[in-house]
XYZ file of C-alpha atoms in Angstrom:
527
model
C 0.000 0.000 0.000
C 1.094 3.320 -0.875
C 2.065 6.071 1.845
C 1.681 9.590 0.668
C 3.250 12.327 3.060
C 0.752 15.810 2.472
C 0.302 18.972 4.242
C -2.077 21.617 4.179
C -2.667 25.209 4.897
C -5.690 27.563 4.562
C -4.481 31.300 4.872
C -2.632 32.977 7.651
C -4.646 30.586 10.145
C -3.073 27.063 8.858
C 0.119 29.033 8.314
C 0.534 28.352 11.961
C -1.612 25.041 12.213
C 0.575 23.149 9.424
C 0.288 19.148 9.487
C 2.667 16.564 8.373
C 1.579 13.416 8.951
C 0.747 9.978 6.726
C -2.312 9.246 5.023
C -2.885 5.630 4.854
C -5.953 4.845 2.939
C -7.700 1.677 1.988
C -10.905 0.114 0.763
C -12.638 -0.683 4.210
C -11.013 2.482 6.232
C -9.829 -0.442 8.512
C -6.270 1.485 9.278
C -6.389 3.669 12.254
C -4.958 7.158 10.896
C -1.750 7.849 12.733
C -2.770 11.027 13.559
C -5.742 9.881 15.394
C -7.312 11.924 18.108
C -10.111 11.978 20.399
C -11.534 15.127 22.044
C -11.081 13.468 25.369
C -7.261 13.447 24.733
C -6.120 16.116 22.241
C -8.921 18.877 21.838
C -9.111 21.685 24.196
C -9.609 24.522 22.054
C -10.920 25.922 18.902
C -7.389 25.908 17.924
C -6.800 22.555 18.282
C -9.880 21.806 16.407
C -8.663 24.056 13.786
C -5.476 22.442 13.618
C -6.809 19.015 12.902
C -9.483 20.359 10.182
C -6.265 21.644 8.295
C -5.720 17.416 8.431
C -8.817 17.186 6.794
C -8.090 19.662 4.053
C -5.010 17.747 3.440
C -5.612 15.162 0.953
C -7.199 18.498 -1.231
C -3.562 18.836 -2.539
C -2.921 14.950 -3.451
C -6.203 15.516 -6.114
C -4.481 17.399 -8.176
C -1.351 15.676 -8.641
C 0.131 14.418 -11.823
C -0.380 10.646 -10.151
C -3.536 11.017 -9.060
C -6.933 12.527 -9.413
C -5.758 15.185 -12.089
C -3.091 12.881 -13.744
C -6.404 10.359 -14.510
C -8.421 12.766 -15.674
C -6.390 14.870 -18.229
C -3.981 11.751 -19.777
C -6.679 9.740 -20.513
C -8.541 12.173 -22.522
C -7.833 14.248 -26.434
C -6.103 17.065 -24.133
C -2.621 15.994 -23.186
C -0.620 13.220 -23.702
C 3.201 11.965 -21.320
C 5.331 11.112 -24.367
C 8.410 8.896 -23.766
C 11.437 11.345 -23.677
C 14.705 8.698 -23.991
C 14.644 7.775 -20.417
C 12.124 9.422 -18.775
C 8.763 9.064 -18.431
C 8.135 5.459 -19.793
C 7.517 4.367 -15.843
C 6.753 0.938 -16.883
C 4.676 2.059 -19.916
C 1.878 3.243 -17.714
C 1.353 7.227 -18.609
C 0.727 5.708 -22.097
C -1.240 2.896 -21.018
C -3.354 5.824 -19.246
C -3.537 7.296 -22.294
C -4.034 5.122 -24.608
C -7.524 3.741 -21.906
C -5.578 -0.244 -22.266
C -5.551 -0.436 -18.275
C -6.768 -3.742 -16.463
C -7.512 -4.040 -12.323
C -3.911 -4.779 -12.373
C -1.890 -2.961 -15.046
C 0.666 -0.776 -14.158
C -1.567 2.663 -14.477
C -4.222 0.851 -11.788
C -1.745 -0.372 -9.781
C -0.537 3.725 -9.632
C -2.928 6.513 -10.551
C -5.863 4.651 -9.322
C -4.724 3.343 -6.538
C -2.955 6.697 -5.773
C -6.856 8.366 -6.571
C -8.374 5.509 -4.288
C -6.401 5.805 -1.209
C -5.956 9.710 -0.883
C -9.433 10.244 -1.556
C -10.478 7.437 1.583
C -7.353 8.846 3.486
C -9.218 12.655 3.815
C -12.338 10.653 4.505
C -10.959 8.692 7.355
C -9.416 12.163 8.289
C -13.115 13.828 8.563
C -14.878 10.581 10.065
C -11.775 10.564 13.034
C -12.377 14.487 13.429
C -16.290 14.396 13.593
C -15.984 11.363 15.580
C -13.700 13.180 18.461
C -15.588 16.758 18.160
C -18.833 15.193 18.946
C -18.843 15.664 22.938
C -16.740 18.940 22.445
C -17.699 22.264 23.438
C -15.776 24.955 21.127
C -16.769 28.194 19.229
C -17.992 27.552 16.490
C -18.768 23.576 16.212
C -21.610 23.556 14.346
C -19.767 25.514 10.717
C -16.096 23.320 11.672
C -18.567 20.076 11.706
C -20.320 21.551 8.532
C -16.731 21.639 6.840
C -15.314 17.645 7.801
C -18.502 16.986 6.193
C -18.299 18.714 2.998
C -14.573 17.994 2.507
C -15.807 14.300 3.265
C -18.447 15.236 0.592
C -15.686 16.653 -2.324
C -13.160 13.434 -1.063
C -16.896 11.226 -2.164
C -17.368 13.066 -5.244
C -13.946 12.353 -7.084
C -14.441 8.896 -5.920
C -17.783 8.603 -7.241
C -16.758 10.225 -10.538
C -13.620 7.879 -10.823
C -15.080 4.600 -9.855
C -18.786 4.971 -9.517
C -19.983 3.341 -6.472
C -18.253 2.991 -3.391
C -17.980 2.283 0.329
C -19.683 4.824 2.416
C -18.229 5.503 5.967
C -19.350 8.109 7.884
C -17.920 6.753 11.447
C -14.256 6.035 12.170
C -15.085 2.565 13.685
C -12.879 0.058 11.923
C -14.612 -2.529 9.878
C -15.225 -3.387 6.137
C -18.024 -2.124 4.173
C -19.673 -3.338 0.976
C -20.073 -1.007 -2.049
C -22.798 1.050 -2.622
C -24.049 1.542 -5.806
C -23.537 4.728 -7.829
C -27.079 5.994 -7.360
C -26.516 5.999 -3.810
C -23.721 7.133 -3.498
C -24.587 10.289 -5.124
C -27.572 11.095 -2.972
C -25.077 10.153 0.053
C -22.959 13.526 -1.422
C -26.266 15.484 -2.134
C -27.855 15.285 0.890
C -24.384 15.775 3.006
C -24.044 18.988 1.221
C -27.735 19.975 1.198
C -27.575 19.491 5.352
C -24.480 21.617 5.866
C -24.998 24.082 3.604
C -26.961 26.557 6.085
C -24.215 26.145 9.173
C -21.333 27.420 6.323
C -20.611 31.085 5.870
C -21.158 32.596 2.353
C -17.537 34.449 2.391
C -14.136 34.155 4.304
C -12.001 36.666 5.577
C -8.198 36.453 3.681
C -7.055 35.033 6.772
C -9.371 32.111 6.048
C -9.512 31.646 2.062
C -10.060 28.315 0.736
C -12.110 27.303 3.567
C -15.634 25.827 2.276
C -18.184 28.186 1.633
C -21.966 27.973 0.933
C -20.395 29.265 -2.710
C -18.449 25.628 -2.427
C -20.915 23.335 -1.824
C -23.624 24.772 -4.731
C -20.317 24.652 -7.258
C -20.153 20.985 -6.266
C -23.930 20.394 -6.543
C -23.956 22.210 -9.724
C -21.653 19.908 -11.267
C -23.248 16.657 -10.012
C -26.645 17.774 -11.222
C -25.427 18.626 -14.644
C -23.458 15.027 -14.820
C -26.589 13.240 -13.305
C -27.068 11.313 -16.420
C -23.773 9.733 -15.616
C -23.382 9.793 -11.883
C -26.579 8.203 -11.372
C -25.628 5.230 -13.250
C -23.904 2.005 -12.747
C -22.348 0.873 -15.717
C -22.428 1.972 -19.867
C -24.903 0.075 -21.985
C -28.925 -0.478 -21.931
C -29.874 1.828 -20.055
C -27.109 2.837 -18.189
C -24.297 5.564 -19.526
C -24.173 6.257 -23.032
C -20.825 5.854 -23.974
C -21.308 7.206 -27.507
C -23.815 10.404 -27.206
C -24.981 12.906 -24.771
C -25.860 12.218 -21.187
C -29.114 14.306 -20.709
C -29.520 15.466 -16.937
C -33.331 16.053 -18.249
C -36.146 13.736 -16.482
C -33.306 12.447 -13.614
C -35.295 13.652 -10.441
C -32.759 14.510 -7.574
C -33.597 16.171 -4.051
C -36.722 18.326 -3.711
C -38.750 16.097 -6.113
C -36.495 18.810 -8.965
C -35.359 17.804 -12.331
C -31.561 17.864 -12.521
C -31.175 20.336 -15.206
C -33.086 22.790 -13.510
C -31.402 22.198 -9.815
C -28.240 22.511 -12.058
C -29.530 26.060 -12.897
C -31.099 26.738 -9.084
C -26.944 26.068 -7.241
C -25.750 28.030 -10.510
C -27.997 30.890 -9.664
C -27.800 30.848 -5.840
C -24.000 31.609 -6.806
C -24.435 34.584 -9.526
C -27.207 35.973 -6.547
C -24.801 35.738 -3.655
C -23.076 38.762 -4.440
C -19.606 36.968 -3.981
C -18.095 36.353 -7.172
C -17.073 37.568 -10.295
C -16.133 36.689 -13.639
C -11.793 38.210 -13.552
C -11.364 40.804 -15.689
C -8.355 38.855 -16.845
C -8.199 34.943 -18.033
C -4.749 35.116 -16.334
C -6.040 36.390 -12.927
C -7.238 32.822 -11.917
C -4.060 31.507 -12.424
C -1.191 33.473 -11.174
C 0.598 33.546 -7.921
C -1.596 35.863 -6.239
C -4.942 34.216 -7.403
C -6.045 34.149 -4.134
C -7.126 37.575 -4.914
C -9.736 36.479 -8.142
C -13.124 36.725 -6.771
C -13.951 34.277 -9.693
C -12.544 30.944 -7.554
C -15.029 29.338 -5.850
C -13.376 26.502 -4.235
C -9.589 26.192 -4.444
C -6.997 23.769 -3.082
C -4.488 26.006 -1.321
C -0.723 26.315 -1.841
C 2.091 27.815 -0.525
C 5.873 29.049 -1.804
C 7.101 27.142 1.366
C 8.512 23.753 1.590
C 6.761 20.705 0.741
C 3.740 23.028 0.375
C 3.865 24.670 -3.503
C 2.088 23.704 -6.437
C 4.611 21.810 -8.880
C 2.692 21.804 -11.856
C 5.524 23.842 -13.491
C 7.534 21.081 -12.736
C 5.540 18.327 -14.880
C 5.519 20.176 -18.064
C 8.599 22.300 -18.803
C 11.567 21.858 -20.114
C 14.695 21.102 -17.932
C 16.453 24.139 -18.830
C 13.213 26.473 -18.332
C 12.857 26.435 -14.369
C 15.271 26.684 -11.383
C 14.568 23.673 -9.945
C 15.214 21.635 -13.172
C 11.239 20.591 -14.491
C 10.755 17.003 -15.270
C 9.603 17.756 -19.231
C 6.578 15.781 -19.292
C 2.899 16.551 -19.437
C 2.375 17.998 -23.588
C -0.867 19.407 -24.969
C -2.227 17.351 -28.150
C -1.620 18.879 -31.286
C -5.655 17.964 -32.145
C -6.367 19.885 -28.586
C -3.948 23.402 -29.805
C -5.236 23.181 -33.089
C -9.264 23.699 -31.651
C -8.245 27.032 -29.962
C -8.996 30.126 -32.746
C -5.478 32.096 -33.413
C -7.691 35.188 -31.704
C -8.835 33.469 -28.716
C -6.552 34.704 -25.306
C -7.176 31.964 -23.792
C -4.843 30.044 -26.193
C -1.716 31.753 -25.253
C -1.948 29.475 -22.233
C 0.764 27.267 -24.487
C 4.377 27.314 -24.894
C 5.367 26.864 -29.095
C 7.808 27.874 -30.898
C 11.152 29.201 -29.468
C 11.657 28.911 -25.863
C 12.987 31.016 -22.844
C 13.414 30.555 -19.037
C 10.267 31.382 -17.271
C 12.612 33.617 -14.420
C 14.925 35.317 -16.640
C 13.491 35.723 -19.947
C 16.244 34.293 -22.197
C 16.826 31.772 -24.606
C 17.309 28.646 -23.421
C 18.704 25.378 -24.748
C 18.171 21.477 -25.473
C 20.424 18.809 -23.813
C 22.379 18.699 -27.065
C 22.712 22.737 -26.793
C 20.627 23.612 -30.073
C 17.789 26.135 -29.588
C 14.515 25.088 -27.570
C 11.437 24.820 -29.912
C 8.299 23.030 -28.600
C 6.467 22.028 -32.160
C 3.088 21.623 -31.343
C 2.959 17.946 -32.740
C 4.748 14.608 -31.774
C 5.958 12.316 -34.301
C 6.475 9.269 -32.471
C 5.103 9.091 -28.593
C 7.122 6.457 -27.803
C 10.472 8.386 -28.373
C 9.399 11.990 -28.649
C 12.175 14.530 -28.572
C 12.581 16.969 -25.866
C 11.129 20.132 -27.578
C 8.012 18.030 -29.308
C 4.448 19.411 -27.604
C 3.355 22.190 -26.549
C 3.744 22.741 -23.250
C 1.227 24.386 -20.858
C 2.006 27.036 -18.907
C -1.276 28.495 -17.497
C -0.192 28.742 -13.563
C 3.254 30.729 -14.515
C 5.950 31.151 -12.018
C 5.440 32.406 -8.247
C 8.418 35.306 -8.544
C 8.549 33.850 -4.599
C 8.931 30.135 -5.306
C 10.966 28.237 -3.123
C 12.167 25.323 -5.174
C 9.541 23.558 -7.069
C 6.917 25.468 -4.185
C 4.964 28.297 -6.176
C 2.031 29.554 -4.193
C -0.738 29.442 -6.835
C -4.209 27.729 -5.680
C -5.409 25.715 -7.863
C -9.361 26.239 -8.325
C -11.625 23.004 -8.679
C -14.276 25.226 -9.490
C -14.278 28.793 -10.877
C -17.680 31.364 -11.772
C -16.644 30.425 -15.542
C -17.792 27.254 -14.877
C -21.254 28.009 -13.353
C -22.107 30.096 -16.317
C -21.270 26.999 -18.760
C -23.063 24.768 -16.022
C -25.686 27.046 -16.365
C -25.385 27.460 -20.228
C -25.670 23.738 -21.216
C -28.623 22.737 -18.231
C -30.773 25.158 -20.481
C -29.754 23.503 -23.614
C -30.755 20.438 -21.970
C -34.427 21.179 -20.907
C -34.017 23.894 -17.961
C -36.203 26.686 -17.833
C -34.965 30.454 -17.301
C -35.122 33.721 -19.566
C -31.314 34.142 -19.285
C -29.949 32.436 -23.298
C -26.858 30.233 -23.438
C -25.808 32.540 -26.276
C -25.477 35.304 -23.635
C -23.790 33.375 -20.799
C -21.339 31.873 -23.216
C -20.455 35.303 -24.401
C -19.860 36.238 -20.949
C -17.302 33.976 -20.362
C -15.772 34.747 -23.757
C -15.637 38.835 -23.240
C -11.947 38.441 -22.052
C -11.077 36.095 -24.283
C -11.682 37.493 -27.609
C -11.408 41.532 -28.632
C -14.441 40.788 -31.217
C -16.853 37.573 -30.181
C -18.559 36.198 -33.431
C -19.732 33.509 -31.627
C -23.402 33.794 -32.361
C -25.580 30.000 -31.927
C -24.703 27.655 -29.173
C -25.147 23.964 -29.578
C -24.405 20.985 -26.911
C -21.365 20.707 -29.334
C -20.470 24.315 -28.936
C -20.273 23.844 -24.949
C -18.134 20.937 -24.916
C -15.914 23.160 -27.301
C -15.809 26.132 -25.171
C -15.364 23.811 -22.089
C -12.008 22.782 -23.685
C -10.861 26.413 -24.182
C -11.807 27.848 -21.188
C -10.312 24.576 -18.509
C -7.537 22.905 -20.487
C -5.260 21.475 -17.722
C -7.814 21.568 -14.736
C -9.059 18.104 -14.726
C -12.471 18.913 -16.378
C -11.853 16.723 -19.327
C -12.463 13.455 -18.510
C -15.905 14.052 -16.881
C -16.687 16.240 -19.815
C -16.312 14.046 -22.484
C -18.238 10.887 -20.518
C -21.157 13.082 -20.180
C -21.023 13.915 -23.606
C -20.379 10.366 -25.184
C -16.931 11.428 -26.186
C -14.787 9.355 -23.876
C -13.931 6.100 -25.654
C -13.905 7.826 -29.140
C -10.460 7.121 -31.244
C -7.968 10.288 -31.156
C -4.281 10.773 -31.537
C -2.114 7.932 -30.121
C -5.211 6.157 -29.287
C -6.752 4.000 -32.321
C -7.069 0.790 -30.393
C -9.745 -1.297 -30.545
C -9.924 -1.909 -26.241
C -9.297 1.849 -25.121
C -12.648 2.214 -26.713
C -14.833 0.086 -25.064
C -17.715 1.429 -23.309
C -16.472 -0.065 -19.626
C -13.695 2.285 -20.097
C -16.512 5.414 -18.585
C -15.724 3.943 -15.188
C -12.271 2.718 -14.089
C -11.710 -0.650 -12.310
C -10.761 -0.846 -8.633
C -7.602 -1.949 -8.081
C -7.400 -5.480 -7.445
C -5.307 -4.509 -4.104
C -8.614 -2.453 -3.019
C -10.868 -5.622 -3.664
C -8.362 -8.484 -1.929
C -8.063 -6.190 0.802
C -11.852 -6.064 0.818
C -13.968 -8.883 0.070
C -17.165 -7.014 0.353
C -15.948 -4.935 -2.825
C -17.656 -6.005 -6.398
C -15.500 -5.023 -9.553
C -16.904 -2.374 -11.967
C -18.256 -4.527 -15.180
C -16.161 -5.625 -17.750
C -12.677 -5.491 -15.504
């Protein structure tokens, strides 16, 4: 079983309430978190509740690592692709097994990424069920809103899990035991209703001391994007009448809580949002990406970072060159060629991408290949299996912290941004919502910044998914787009094989670790 070693911070509060301890997640929950406390023996203050909810927040930042969460859900779409550089990155041919969707409940990308996805996601939910478990018969400030936020963390840690696998264990107490699986349907009223009760006791704003804590802002993001996937994440399996692997998954007609259609509950947590008085659309693409994106009023709900040890954001590290960055980047993670060549020459949003002749992100100047001939990312790759160093373009949408330490930068990464809700919003209407507000309009207000003239002037299902691509490249949308819209196990580049497009391949397996370590597990269909 993997260890992972994760901290986690949450403005100036967790600055002084940092955590380093091991996660140890697994199927049943049956491992007793090393960090475990009672409120008989450890809390005795708000403080010290504080300082163990930062444990809970934790696991926030293994979700978007490049062997995790994110990794899954961006290599195993049309958006990027881990070419084999020489020596690096072939890992046991996994990042192309990922990409190429030819994994098994045992292959090498399982046995990682999943796995990885698996056991962080159950590690912040044993985190939240120890917490709530030893707050219960504790008397601090504020109990009721630090109670409401284990359980929508637990929620979020549910919801990747849910969108990864389906189905899955639900524990909601630390006591050690095994559970059996749920199915998917239930799972996903588990999250809605968890969400739905703590909404009220959450605040609808933080203080900068306290940004990234959950908001009420938080949990309707999350809601809105289960209710517009609810012709996916109510389902077990593709085929019959499960989840269409080859067309549109309508959230029309799927009745979730309050006896509402999805589409139009979709719309409701969209509009609760744009009502609150809270956000904003940036004025600025870049503004939701940069080191002091903390600021954007557009984030919703971000996973904080840090330009302190063991604490940054390293996605700089993953896709630049070696010669680019100070630590030396790994020279990774590339953009498709068929993904760059979507984005219109106009569009801002497309000078997210390194091509062409390349310079150090600090300093500005030219830089060089191993063999000391110019950089030049192309935006195409001949051969995946032996790409070059300068073949892909590269993104580069969180640029450098000017305060890094090492490979630390201190941009947040977002999960879910006021871009989104407008889309959300955008394609429930599409889809059967009702409303006097046009997807024409909300698309174009997402698209203001983006282009100096919009001619952008029908929207279509197809349209959205388009725009979706534009607007999130790199933020572990694409995946869960492309299953809703029956795009998942179509044939792109370096994928033409016959088994990365089966219709199983909407869900992926549980690791085979997962199920030996817990009987009571069944395997998703077809694995």
């Amino acid at each position: 079983m993997k260890r992972l070693f994760v901290t986690t911070s949450f403005g100036a509060m967790a600055m002084c309430t940092l955590l380093l301890v091991p996660i140890q997640g697994c199927t049943d929950l049956t491992e007793t978190p090393p960090s475990q406390i009672t409120g008989g023996n450890f809390f005795h203050s708000e403080g010290e509740v504080l300082a163990a909810l930062a444990g809970v927040y934790a696991p926030l930042r293994g979700t978007t690592g490049e062997g995790d969460y994110w990794g899954s859900s961006e290599v195993s779409t049309d958006e990027m692709v881990v070419p084999t550089r020489g020596q690096d990155w072939y890992d046991n041919g996994s990042w192309l097994e990922l990409h190429h969707q030819s994994w098994t409940a045992t292959s090498a990308a399982t046995l990682s990424y999943f796995n990885n996805a698996w056991n962080n996601a159950f590690g912040g939910v044993a985190r939240a069920n120890v917490m709530l478990d030893a707050i219960e018969n504790v008397n601090v400030p504020n109990k009721a809103m630090i109670q409401a936020e284990a359980r929508a963390l637990r929620a979020f840690y549910y919801y990747t899990l849910m969108d990864l696998f389906g189905g899955v264990p639900i524990a909601t107490t630390s006591e050690i035991k095994e559970r059996p699986r749920e199915s998917r349907d239930s799972t996903f009223k588990f999250i809605e209703s968890e969400l739905l009760a703590v909404r009220a006791d959450l605040p609808a704003t933080r203080n900068a001391a306290n940004n990234g804590r959950f908001t009420r802002g938080a949990v309707d993001a999350i809601l809105a994007s289960m209710y517009i996937n609810a012709g996916v994440y109510t389902k077990d399996a593709a085929g019959g009448s499960g989840i269409n692997a080859t067309a549109y998954n309508s959230c029309a007609g799927i009745q979730v809580a309050g006896a509402l259609d999805a589409c139009q509950a979709a719309v409701n947590r969209v509009d609760s949002i744009l009502n609150s008085g809270v956000y904003q659309l940036a004025d600025t693409f870049a503004k939701n990406f940069r080191a002091d994106n903390n600021l954007s009023k557009e984030n919703i709900f971000v996973v904080k970072f840090s330009a302190s040890t063991d604490l940054g954001f390293n996605m700089l590290q993953r896709t630049l060159h070696y010669s680019q960055f100070n630590p030396s980047p790994w020279n990774g993670f590339s953009v498709l060629a068929q993904a760059y060549n979507q984005f219109d020459s106009l569009d801002a949003r497309r000078k997210v991408f390194l091509v062409g002749p390349q310079v150090n992100v600090e300093t500005g100047q030219p830089v060089q290949d191993r063999a000391h001939n110019p950089l030049v990312f192309t935006t195409t790759i001949a051969n995946v299996t032996s790409a070059t160093e300068g073949e892909g373009a590269r993104i580069y949408k969180w640029p450098a912290d000017p305060g890094h330490v090492a490979q630390n930068n201190g941009n947040d990464y977002a999960w879910f941004r006021l871009a989104e809700m407008y889309l959300i919003k955008a394609e429930a209407k599409l889809d059967g919502a009702a409303g006097t507000s046009t997807p024409l309009a909300l698309l174009r207000a997402v698209r203001a910044r983006a282009f100096a003239t919009d001619t952008l002037s029908a929207v279509t299902l197809a349209v959205i998914l388009r725009e979706r691509l534009f607007e999130f490249a790199s933020e572990g949308k694409r995946r869960q787009d492309l299953i809703r819209f029956g795009a998942y196990t179509q044939s792109w580049e370096f994928k033409t094989n016959p088994e990365g497009q089966e219709p199983k391949r909407v869900l992926m397996p549980i690791p085979q670790g997962q199920i030996d370590a817990n009987p009571l597990l069944t395997q998703n269909p077809g694995y």
